[in-house]
Short mmCIF file of C-alpha atoms in Angstrom, two decimals:
data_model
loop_
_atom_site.label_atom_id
_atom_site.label_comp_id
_atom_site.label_asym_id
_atom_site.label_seq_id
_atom_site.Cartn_x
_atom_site.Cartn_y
_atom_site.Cartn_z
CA UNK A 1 -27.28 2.45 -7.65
CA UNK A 2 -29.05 2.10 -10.84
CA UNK A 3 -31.25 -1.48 -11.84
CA UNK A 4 -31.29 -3.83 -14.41
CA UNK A 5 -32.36 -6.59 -15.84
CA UNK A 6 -28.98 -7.52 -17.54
CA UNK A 7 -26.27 -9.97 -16.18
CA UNK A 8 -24.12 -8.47 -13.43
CA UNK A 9 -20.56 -8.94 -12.93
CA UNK A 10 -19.40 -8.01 -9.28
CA UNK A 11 -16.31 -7.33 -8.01
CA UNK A 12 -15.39 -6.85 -4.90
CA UNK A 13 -12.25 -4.76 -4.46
CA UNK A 14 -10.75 -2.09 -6.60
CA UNK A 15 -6.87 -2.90 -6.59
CA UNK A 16 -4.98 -4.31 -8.80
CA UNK A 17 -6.86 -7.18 -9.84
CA UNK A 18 -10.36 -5.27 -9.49
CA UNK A 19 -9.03 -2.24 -11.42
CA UNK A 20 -7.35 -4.41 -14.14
CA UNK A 21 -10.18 -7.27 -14.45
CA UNK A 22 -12.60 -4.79 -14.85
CA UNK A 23 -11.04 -2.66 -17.39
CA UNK A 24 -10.39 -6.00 -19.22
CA UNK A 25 -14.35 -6.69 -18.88
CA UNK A 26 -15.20 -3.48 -19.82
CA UNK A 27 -13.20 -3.73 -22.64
CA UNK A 28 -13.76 -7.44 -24.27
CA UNK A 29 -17.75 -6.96 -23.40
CA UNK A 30 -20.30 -6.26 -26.27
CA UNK A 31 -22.39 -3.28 -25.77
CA UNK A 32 -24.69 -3.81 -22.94
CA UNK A 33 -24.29 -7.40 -22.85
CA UNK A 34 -23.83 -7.07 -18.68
CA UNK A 35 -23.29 -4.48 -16.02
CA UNK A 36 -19.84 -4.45 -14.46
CA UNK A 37 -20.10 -3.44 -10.39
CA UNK A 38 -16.62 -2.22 -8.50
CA UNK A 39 -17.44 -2.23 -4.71
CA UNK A 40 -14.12 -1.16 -2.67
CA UNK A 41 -13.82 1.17 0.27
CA UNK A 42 -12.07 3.68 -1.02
CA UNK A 43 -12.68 5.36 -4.45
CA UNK A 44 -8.79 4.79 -5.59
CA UNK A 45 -6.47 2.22 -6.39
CA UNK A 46 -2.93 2.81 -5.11
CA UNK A 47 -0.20 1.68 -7.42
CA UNK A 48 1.66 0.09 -4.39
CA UNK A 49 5.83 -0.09 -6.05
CA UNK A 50 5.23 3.95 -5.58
CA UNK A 51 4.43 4.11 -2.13
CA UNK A 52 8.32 4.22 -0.95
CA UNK A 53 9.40 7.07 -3.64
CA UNK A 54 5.93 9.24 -2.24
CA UNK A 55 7.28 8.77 1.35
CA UNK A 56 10.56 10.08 0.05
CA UNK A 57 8.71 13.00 -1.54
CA UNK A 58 10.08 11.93 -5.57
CA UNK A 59 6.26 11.34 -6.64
CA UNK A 60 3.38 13.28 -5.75
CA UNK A 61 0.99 11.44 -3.74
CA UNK A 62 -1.56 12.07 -5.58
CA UNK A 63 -0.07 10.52 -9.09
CA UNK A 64 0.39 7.39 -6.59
CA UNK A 65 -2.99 6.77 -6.92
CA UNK A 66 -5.68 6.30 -9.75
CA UNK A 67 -9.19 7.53 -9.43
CA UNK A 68 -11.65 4.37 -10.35
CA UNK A 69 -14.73 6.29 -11.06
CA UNK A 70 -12.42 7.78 -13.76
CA UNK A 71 -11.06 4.71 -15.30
CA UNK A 72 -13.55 2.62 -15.01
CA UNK A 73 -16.53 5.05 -16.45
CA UNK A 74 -18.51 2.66 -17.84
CA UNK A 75 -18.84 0.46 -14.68
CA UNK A 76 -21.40 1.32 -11.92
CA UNK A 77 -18.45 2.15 -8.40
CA UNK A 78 -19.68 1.76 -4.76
CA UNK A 79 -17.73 3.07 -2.36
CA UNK A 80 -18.22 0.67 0.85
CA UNK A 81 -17.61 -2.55 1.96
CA UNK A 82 -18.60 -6.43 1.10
CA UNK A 83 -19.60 -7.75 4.48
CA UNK A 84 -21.28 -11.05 3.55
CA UNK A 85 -22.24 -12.93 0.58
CA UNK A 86 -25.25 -15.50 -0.11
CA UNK A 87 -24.20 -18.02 -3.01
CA UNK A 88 -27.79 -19.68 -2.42
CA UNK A 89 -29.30 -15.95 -3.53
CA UNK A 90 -26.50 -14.79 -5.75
CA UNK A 91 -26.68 -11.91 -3.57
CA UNK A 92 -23.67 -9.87 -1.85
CA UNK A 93 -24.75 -7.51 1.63
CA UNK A 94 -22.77 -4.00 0.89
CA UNK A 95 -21.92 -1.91 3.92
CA UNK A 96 -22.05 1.51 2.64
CA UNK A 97 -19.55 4.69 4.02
CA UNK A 98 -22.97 6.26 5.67
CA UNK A 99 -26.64 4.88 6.47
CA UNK A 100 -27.54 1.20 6.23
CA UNK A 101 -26.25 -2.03 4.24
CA UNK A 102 -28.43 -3.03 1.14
CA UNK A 103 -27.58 -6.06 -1.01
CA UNK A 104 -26.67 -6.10 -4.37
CA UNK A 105 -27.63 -9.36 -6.69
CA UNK A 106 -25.08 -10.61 -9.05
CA UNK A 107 -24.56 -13.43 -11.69
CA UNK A 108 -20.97 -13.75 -11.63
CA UNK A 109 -18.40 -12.96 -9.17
CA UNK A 110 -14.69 -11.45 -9.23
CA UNK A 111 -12.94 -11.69 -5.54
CA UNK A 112 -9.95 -8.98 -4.92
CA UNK A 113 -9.85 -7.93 -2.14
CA UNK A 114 -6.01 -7.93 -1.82
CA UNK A 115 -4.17 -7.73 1.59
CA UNK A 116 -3.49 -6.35 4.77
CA UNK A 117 -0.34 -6.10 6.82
CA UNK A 118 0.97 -9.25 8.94
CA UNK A 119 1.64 -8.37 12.11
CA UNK A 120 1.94 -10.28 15.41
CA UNK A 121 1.20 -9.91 19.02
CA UNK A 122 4.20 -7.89 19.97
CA UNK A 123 3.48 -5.28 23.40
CA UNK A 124 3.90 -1.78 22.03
CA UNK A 125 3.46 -2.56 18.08
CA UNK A 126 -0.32 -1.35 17.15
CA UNK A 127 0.19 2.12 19.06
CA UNK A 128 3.47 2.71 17.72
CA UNK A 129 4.01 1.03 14.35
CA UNK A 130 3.53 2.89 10.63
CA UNK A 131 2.56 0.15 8.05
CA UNK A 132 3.10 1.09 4.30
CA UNK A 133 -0.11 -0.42 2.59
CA UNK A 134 -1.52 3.01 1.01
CA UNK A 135 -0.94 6.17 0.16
CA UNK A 136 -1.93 8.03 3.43
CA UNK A 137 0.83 5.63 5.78
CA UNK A 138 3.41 6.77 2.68
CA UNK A 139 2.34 11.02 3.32
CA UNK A 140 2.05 9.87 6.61
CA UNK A 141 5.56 8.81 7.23
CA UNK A 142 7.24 11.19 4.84
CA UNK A 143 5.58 14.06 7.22
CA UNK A 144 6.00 12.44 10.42
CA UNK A 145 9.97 12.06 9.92
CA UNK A 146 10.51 16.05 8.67
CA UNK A 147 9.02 16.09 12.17
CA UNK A 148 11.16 14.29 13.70
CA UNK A 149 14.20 16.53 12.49
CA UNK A 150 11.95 19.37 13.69
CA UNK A 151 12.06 18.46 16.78
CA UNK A 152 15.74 17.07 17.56
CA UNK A 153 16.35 20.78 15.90
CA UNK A 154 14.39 22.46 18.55
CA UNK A 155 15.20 20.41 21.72
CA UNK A 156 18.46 20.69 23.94
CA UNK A 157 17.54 17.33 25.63
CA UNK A 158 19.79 14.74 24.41
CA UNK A 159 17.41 11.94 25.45
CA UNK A 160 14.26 13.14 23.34
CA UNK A 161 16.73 14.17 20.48
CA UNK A 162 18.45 10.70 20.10
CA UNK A 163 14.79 9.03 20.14
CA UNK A 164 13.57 11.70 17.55
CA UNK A 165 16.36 10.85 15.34
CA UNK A 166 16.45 6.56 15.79
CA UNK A 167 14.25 5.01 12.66
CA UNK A 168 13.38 1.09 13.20
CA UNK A 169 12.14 -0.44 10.04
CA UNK A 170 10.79 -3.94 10.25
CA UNK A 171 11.08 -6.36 7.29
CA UNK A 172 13.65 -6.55 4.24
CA UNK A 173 11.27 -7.60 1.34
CA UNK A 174 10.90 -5.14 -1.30
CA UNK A 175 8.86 -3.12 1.35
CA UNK A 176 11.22 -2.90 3.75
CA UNK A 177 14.49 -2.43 2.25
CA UNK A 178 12.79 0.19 -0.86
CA UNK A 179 11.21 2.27 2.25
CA UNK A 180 14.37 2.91 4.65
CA UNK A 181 16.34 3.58 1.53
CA UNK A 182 14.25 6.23 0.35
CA UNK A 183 13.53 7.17 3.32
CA UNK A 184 17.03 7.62 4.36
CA UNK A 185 17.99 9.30 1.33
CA UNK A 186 15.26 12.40 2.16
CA UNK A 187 16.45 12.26 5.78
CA UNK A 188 20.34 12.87 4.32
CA UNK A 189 19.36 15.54 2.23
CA UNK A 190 17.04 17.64 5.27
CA UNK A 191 19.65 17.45 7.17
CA UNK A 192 21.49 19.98 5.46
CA UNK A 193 19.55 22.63 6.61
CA UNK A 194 19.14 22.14 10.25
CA UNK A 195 22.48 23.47 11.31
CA UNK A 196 22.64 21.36 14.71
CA UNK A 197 21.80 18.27 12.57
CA UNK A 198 23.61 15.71 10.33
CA UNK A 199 23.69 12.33 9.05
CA UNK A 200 26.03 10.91 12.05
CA UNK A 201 23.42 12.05 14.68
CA UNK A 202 20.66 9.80 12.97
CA UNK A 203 20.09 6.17 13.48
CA UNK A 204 18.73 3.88 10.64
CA UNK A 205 17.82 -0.01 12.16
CA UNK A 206 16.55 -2.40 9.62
CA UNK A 207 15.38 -5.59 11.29
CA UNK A 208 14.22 -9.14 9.55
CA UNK A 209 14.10 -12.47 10.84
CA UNK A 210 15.21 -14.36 7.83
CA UNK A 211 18.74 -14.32 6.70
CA UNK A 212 19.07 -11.81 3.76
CA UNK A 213 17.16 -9.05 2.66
CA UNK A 214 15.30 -8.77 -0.90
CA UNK A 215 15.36 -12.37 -1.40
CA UNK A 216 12.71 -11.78 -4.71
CA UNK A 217 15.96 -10.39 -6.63
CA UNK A 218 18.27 -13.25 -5.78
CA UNK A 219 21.09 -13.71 -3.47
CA UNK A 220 23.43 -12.38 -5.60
CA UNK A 221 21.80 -8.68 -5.92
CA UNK A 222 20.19 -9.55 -2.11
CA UNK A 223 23.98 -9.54 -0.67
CA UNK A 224 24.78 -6.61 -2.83
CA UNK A 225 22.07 -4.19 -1.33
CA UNK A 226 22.71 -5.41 1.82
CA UNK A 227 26.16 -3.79 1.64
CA UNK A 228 25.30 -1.02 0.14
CA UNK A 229 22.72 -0.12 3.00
CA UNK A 230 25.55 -1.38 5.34
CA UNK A 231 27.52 1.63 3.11
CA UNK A 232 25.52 3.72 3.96
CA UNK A 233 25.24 3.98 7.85
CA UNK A 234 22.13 1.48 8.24
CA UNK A 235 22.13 -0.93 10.62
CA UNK A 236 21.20 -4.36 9.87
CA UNK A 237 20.10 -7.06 12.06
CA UNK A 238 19.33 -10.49 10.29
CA UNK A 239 17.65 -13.41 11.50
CA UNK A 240 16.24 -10.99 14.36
CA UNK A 241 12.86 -10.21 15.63
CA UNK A 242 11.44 -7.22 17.31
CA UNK A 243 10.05 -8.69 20.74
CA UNK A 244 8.82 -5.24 22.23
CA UNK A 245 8.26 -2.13 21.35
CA UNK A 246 6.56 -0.52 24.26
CA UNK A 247 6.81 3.23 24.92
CA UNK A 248 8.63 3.57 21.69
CA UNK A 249 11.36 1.72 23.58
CA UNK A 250 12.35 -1.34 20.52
CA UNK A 251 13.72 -4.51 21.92
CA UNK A 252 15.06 -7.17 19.24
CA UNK A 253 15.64 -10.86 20.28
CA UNK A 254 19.62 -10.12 19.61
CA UNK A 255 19.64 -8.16 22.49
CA UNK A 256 19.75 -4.85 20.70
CA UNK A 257 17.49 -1.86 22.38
CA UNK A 258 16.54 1.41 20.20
CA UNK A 259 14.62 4.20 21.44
CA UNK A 260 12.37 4.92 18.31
CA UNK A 261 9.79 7.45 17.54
CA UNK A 262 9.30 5.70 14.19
CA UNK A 263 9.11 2.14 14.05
CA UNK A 264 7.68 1.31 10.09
CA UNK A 265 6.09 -1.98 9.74
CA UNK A 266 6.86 -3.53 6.44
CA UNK A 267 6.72 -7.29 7.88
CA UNK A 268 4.70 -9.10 4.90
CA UNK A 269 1.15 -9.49 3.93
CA UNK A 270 -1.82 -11.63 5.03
CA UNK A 271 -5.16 -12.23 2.79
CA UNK A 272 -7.75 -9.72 4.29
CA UNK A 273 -9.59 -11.12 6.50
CA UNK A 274 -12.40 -10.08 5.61
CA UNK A 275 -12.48 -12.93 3.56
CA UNK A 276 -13.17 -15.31 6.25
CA UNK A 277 -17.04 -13.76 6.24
CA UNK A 278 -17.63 -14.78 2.56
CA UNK A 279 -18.31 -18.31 3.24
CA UNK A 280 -15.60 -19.30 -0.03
CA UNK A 281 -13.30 -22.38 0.28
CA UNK A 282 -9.39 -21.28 1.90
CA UNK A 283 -6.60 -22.11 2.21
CA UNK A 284 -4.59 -23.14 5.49
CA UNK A 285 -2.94 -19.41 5.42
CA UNK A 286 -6.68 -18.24 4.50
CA UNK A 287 -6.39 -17.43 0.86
CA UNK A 288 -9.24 -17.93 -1.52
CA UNK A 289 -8.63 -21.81 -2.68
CA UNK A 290 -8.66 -21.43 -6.78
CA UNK A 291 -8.39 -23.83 -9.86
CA UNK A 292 -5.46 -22.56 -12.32
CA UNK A 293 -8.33 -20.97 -14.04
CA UNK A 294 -8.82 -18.36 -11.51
CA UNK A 295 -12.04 -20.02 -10.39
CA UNK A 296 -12.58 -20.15 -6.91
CA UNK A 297 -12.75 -24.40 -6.20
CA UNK A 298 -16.20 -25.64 -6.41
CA UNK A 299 -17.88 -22.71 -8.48
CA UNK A 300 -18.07 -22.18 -12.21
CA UNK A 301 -18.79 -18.23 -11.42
CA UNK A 302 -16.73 -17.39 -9.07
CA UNK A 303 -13.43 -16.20 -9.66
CA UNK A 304 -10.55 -14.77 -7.18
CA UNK A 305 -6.80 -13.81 -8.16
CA UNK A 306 -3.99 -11.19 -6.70
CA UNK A 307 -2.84 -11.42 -2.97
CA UNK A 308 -6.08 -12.80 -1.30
CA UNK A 309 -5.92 -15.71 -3.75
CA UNK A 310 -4.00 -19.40 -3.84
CA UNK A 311 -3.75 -19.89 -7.65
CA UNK A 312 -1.17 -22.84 -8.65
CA UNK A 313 1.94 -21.37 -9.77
CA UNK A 314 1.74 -23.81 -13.62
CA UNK A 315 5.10 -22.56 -14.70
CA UNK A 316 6.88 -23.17 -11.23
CA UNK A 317 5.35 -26.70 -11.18
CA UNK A 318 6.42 -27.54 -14.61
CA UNK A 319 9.79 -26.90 -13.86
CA UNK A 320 9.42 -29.30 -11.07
CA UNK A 321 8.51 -27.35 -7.79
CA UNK A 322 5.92 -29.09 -6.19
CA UNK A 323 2.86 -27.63 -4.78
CA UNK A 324 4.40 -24.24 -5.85
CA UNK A 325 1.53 -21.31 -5.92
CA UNK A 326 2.01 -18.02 -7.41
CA UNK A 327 3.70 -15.29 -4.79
CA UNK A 328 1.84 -12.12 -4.08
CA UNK A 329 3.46 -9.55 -6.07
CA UNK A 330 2.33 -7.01 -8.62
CA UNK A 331 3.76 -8.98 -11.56
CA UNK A 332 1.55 -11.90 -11.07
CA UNK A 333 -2.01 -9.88 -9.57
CA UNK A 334 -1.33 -7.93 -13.32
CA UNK A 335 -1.30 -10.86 -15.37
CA UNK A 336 -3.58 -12.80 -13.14
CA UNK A 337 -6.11 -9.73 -13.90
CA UNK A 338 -6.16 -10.28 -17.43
CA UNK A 339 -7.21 -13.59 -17.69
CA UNK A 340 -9.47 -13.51 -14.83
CA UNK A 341 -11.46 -11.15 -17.33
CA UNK A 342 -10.93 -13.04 -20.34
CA UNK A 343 -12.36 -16.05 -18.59
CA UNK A 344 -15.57 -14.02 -16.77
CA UNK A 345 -16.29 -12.94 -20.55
CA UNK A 346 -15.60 -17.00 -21.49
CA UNK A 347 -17.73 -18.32 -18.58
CA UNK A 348 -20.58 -15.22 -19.32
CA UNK A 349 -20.78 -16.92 -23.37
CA UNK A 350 -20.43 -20.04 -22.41
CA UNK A 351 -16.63 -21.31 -23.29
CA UNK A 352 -14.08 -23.22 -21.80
CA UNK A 353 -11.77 -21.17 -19.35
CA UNK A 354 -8.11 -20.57 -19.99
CA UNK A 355 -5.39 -21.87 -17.21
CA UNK A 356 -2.72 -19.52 -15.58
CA UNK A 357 0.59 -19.75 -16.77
CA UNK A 358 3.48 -16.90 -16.19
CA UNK A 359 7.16 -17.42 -15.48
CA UNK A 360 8.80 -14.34 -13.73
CA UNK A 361 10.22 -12.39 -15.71
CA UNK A 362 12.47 -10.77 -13.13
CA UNK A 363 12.36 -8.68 -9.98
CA UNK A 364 13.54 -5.05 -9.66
CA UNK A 365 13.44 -2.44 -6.78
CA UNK A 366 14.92 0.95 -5.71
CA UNK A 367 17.19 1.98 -2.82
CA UNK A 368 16.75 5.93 -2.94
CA UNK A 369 17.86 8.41 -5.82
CA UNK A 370 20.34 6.77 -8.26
CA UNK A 371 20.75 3.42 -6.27
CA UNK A 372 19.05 -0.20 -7.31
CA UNK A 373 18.75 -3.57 -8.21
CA UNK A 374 17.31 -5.16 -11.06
CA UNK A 375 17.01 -8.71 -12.22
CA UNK A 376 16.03 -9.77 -15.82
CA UNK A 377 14.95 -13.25 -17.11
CA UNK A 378 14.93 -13.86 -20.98
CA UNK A 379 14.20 -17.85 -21.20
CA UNK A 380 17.24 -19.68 -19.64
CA UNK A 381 19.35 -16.01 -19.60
CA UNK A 382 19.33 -14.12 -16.38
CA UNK A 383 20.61 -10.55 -16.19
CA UNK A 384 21.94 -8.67 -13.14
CA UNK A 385 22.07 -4.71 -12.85
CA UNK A 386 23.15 -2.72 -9.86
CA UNK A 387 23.36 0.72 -8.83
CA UNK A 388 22.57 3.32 -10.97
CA UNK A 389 21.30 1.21 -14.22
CA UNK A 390 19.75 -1.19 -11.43
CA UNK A 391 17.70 1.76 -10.75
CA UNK A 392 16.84 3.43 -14.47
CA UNK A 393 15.17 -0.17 -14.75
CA UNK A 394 13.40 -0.10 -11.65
CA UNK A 395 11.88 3.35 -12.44
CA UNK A 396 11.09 2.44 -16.29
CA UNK A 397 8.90 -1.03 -15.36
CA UNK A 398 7.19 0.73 -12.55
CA UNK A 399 6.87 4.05 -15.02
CA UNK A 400 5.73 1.89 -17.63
CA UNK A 401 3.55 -0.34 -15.68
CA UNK A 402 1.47 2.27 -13.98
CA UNK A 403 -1.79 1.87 -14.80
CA UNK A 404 -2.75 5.12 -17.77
CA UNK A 405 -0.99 6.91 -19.98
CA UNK A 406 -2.66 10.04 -17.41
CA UNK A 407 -0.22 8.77 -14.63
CA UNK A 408 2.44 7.63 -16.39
CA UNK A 409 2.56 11.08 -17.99
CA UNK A 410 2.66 12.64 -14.28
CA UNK A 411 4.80 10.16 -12.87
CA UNK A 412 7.74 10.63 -15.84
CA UNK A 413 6.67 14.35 -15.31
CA UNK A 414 7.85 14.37 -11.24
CA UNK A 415 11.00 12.82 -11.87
CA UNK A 416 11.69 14.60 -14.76
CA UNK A 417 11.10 17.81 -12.73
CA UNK A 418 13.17 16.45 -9.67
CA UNK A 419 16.72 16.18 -12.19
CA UNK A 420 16.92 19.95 -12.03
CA UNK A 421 15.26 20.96 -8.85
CA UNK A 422 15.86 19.84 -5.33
CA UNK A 423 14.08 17.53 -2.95
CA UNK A 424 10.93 19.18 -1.23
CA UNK A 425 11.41 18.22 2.95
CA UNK A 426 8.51 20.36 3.90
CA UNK A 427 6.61 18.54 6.61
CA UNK A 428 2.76 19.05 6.22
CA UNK A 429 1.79 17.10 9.48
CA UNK A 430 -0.48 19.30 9.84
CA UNK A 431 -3.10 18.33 7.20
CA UNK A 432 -3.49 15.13 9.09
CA UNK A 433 -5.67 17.36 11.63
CA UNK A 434 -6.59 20.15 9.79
CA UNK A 435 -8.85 21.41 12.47
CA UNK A 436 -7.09 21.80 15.43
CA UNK A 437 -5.65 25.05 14.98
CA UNK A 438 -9.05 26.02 14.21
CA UNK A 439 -10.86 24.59 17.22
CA UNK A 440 -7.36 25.80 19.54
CA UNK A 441 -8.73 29.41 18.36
CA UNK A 442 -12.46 28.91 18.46
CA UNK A 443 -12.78 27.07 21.69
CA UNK A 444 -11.97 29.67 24.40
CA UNK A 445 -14.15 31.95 22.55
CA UNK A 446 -17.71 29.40 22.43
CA UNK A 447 -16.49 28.28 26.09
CA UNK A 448 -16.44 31.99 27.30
CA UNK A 449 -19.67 32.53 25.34
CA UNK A 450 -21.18 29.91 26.68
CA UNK A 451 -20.29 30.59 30.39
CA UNK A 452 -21.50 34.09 29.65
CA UNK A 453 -25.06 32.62 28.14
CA UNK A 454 -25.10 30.55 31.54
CA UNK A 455 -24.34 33.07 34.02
CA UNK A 456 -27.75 35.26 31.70
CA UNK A 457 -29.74 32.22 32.46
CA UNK A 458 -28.69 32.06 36.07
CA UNK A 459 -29.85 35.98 36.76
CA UNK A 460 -32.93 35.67 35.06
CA UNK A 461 -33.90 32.41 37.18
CA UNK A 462 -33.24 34.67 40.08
CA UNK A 463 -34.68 37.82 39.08
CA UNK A 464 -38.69 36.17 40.56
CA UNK A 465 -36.96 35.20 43.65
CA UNK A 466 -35.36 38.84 44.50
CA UNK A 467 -38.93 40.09 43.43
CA UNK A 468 -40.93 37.98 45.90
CA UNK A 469 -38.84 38.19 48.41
#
């Protein structure tokens, strides 16, 4: 990490609000005029809409995510962890991948750390559940249900083959109801060449406890993709809750029991709680407490937006929702990023910060290859699409909002590709432990080695004996 004597701006968290707030830093700041610090644990930040389509094998994984030391190539990138952070000092304690923590000063502060997945204390859930936060649960599931279908192929037990092919997705937010849809749509299309397999011997479960499913698109387009997974061979059980999932063996509070290999966790989001160790003001469901300025309460440079922040929702308010705060979703962590770094540059200079203020301009999201929803607000006029214009819009915002022309380029380039070529259902589970076949080979041979080094040992401790005796 290099020194120096100029002002630093630190942020803490490389998603979307760390990625976009410092590019907007970067961008606005006079030459040398401060140094600009990204601290996240992994060197990437994952365009989260994509995850689903990866799982489904539409988008390479690797244009899911965008490379920070790349992007952000004027700004010094540490790859660890914020554990702890003195306001007192103006010093934060960074936990580095290897060796020991070493603090890093700062003059101003950018909180975005994002969040985790929500989960509660159901028997079963941690050593059984897939969440769908990043890119390696997405290749992770994708590979994990081609093996599934491997399997049921290869087994004559009608026990393990009805639990290989039974998929229990949790949650219907965009999440949920995106991920079983793709999801589904790759599993239709494997099928076709496992002989002993089709779509009638698999089981698709979506489960939520509220009483529709994609309730950011409306009710209208919410009861519309609700039939259309209904269409489709899903099973859907509303205002349900998954009480067990021990063994693989589901049980929902309806009564309903699935025996699941896969059970995909796509229950909501929580602030990471990480946050909790910063010492900053929260909120009662532990988000960072914020003015509509995007300054944390109580601080003048300190700023927080995105998922692990509570900023007031202005436009909500105004149009007479009380106490209304801005939802976690990528539309408003975007916007939020921007003038989080037009006010760091404000508060660096020494003028007056700019308040938060962004109606929704809609909601869209995708249900597998040709099928979606899309809602569009223009003032007072709102717009519903389904189907297959539902999803042309979901793919152009996401396309479009992508952060780079460099993976927006790929991105258009995948699906472009995947018109006149057919889905890829190659299961690569392997990669996920690269070594074992390796070690499977290697092992017998050191053990035998090793047993032979012994047994050299043993006869030379016993050649004195034989010659004194």
């Amino acid at each position: 990490m290099s020194t120096t004597e100029r002002p630093r701006i630190l942020v803490v968290g490389g998603g979307y609000v760390g990625l976009y707030a410092a590019r907007r830093i970067l961008k606005k700041m006079r030459y040398g005029e401060a140094t600009v610090t990204v601290v996240d644990p992994r060197s990437y930040m994952t365009y989260q809409p994509f995850l689903p389509e990866a799982a489904a094998g539409s988008i390479s994984p690797r244009h899911v995510v965008v490379p920070l030391r790349r992007v952000l190539s004027k700004a010094e990138v540490l790859t660890g962890r914020v554990t702890g952070i003195d306001q007192d000092r103006k010093v934060a304690t960074v936990a580095p991948l290897v060796g020991d923590s070493y603090e890093v000063p700062f003059d101003y502060l950018v909180v975005a750390m994002g969040a985790v997945s929500r989960t509660f204390p159901i028997p079963g859930l941690a050593e059984h559940g897939i969440g769908m936060k990043g890119v390696e649960e997405a290749i992770g599931l994708r590979n994990h249900v081609l093996e599934q279908l491997d399997k049921a192929d290869s087994t004559r037990d009608p026990e393990i083959r009805r639990k290989a092919l039974t998929f229990v997705f949790v949650g219907g937010g965009f999440a949920g109801a995106e991920t079983i849809g793709e999801v589904e749509d790759m599993a239709r299309d494997a099928a076709k060449y496992y002989p002993s397999l089709s779509r009638e011997d698999m089981r698709f479960v979506l489960v939520d406890v509220a009483d529709r499913i994609l309730p950011e698109v409306g009710p209208k387009l919410g009861e519309w993709g609700l039939e259309h997974l209904k269409k489709r061979g899903i099973e859907v059980h509303l205002k349900t809750s998954v009480t067990s999932c021990v063994d693989g063996r589901v049980e929902l509070s309806n009564g309903v029991v699935a025996d699941s290999n896969t059970i995909v966790w796509t229950a909501g989001v929580k602030p990471n709680p990480a946050l909790a160790r910063l010492g900053l003001p929260l909120g009662p469901k532990g988000h960072v407490d914020t003015e509509a300025t995007l300054q944390v309460k109580g601080t003048d440079y300190i700023w927080a937006a995105g998922d692990n922040a509570q900023v007031p929702d202005l436009a909500a308010r105004a149009a007479g929702q009380e106490n209304a705060w801005c939802p976690p979703n990528a539309q408003h962590a975007l916007r939020q990023a921007k003038v989080l770094g037009d006010n760091v540059i404000a508060g660096m200079r020494g003028f007056p910060q700019k308040e938060y203020k962004h109606a929704s301009l809609g909601a869209v999201a995708g249900l597998g290859l040709h099928k979606g929803v899309a809602m569009l607000r223009f003032g007072k006029l709102t717009l519903r699409f389904r189907g297959r214009l539902g999803w042309y819009l979901h793919r152009g915002y996401h396309g479009l909002a992508v952060p780079t022309w460099n993976r927006k380029i790929r991105v258009f380039a995948d699906w472009t590709l995947g018109m006149f070529t057919r889905r890829e259902v190659v299961s690569l589970g392997a990669v996920e432990n690269p070594r074992e076949e390796f070690y499977e080979a290697a092992a017998p041979v050191t053990a035998a080695a090793q047993a032979k080094q012994a047994g050299k040992r043993a006869e030379e401790r016993e050649k004195p004996t034989a010659k004194a005796g």
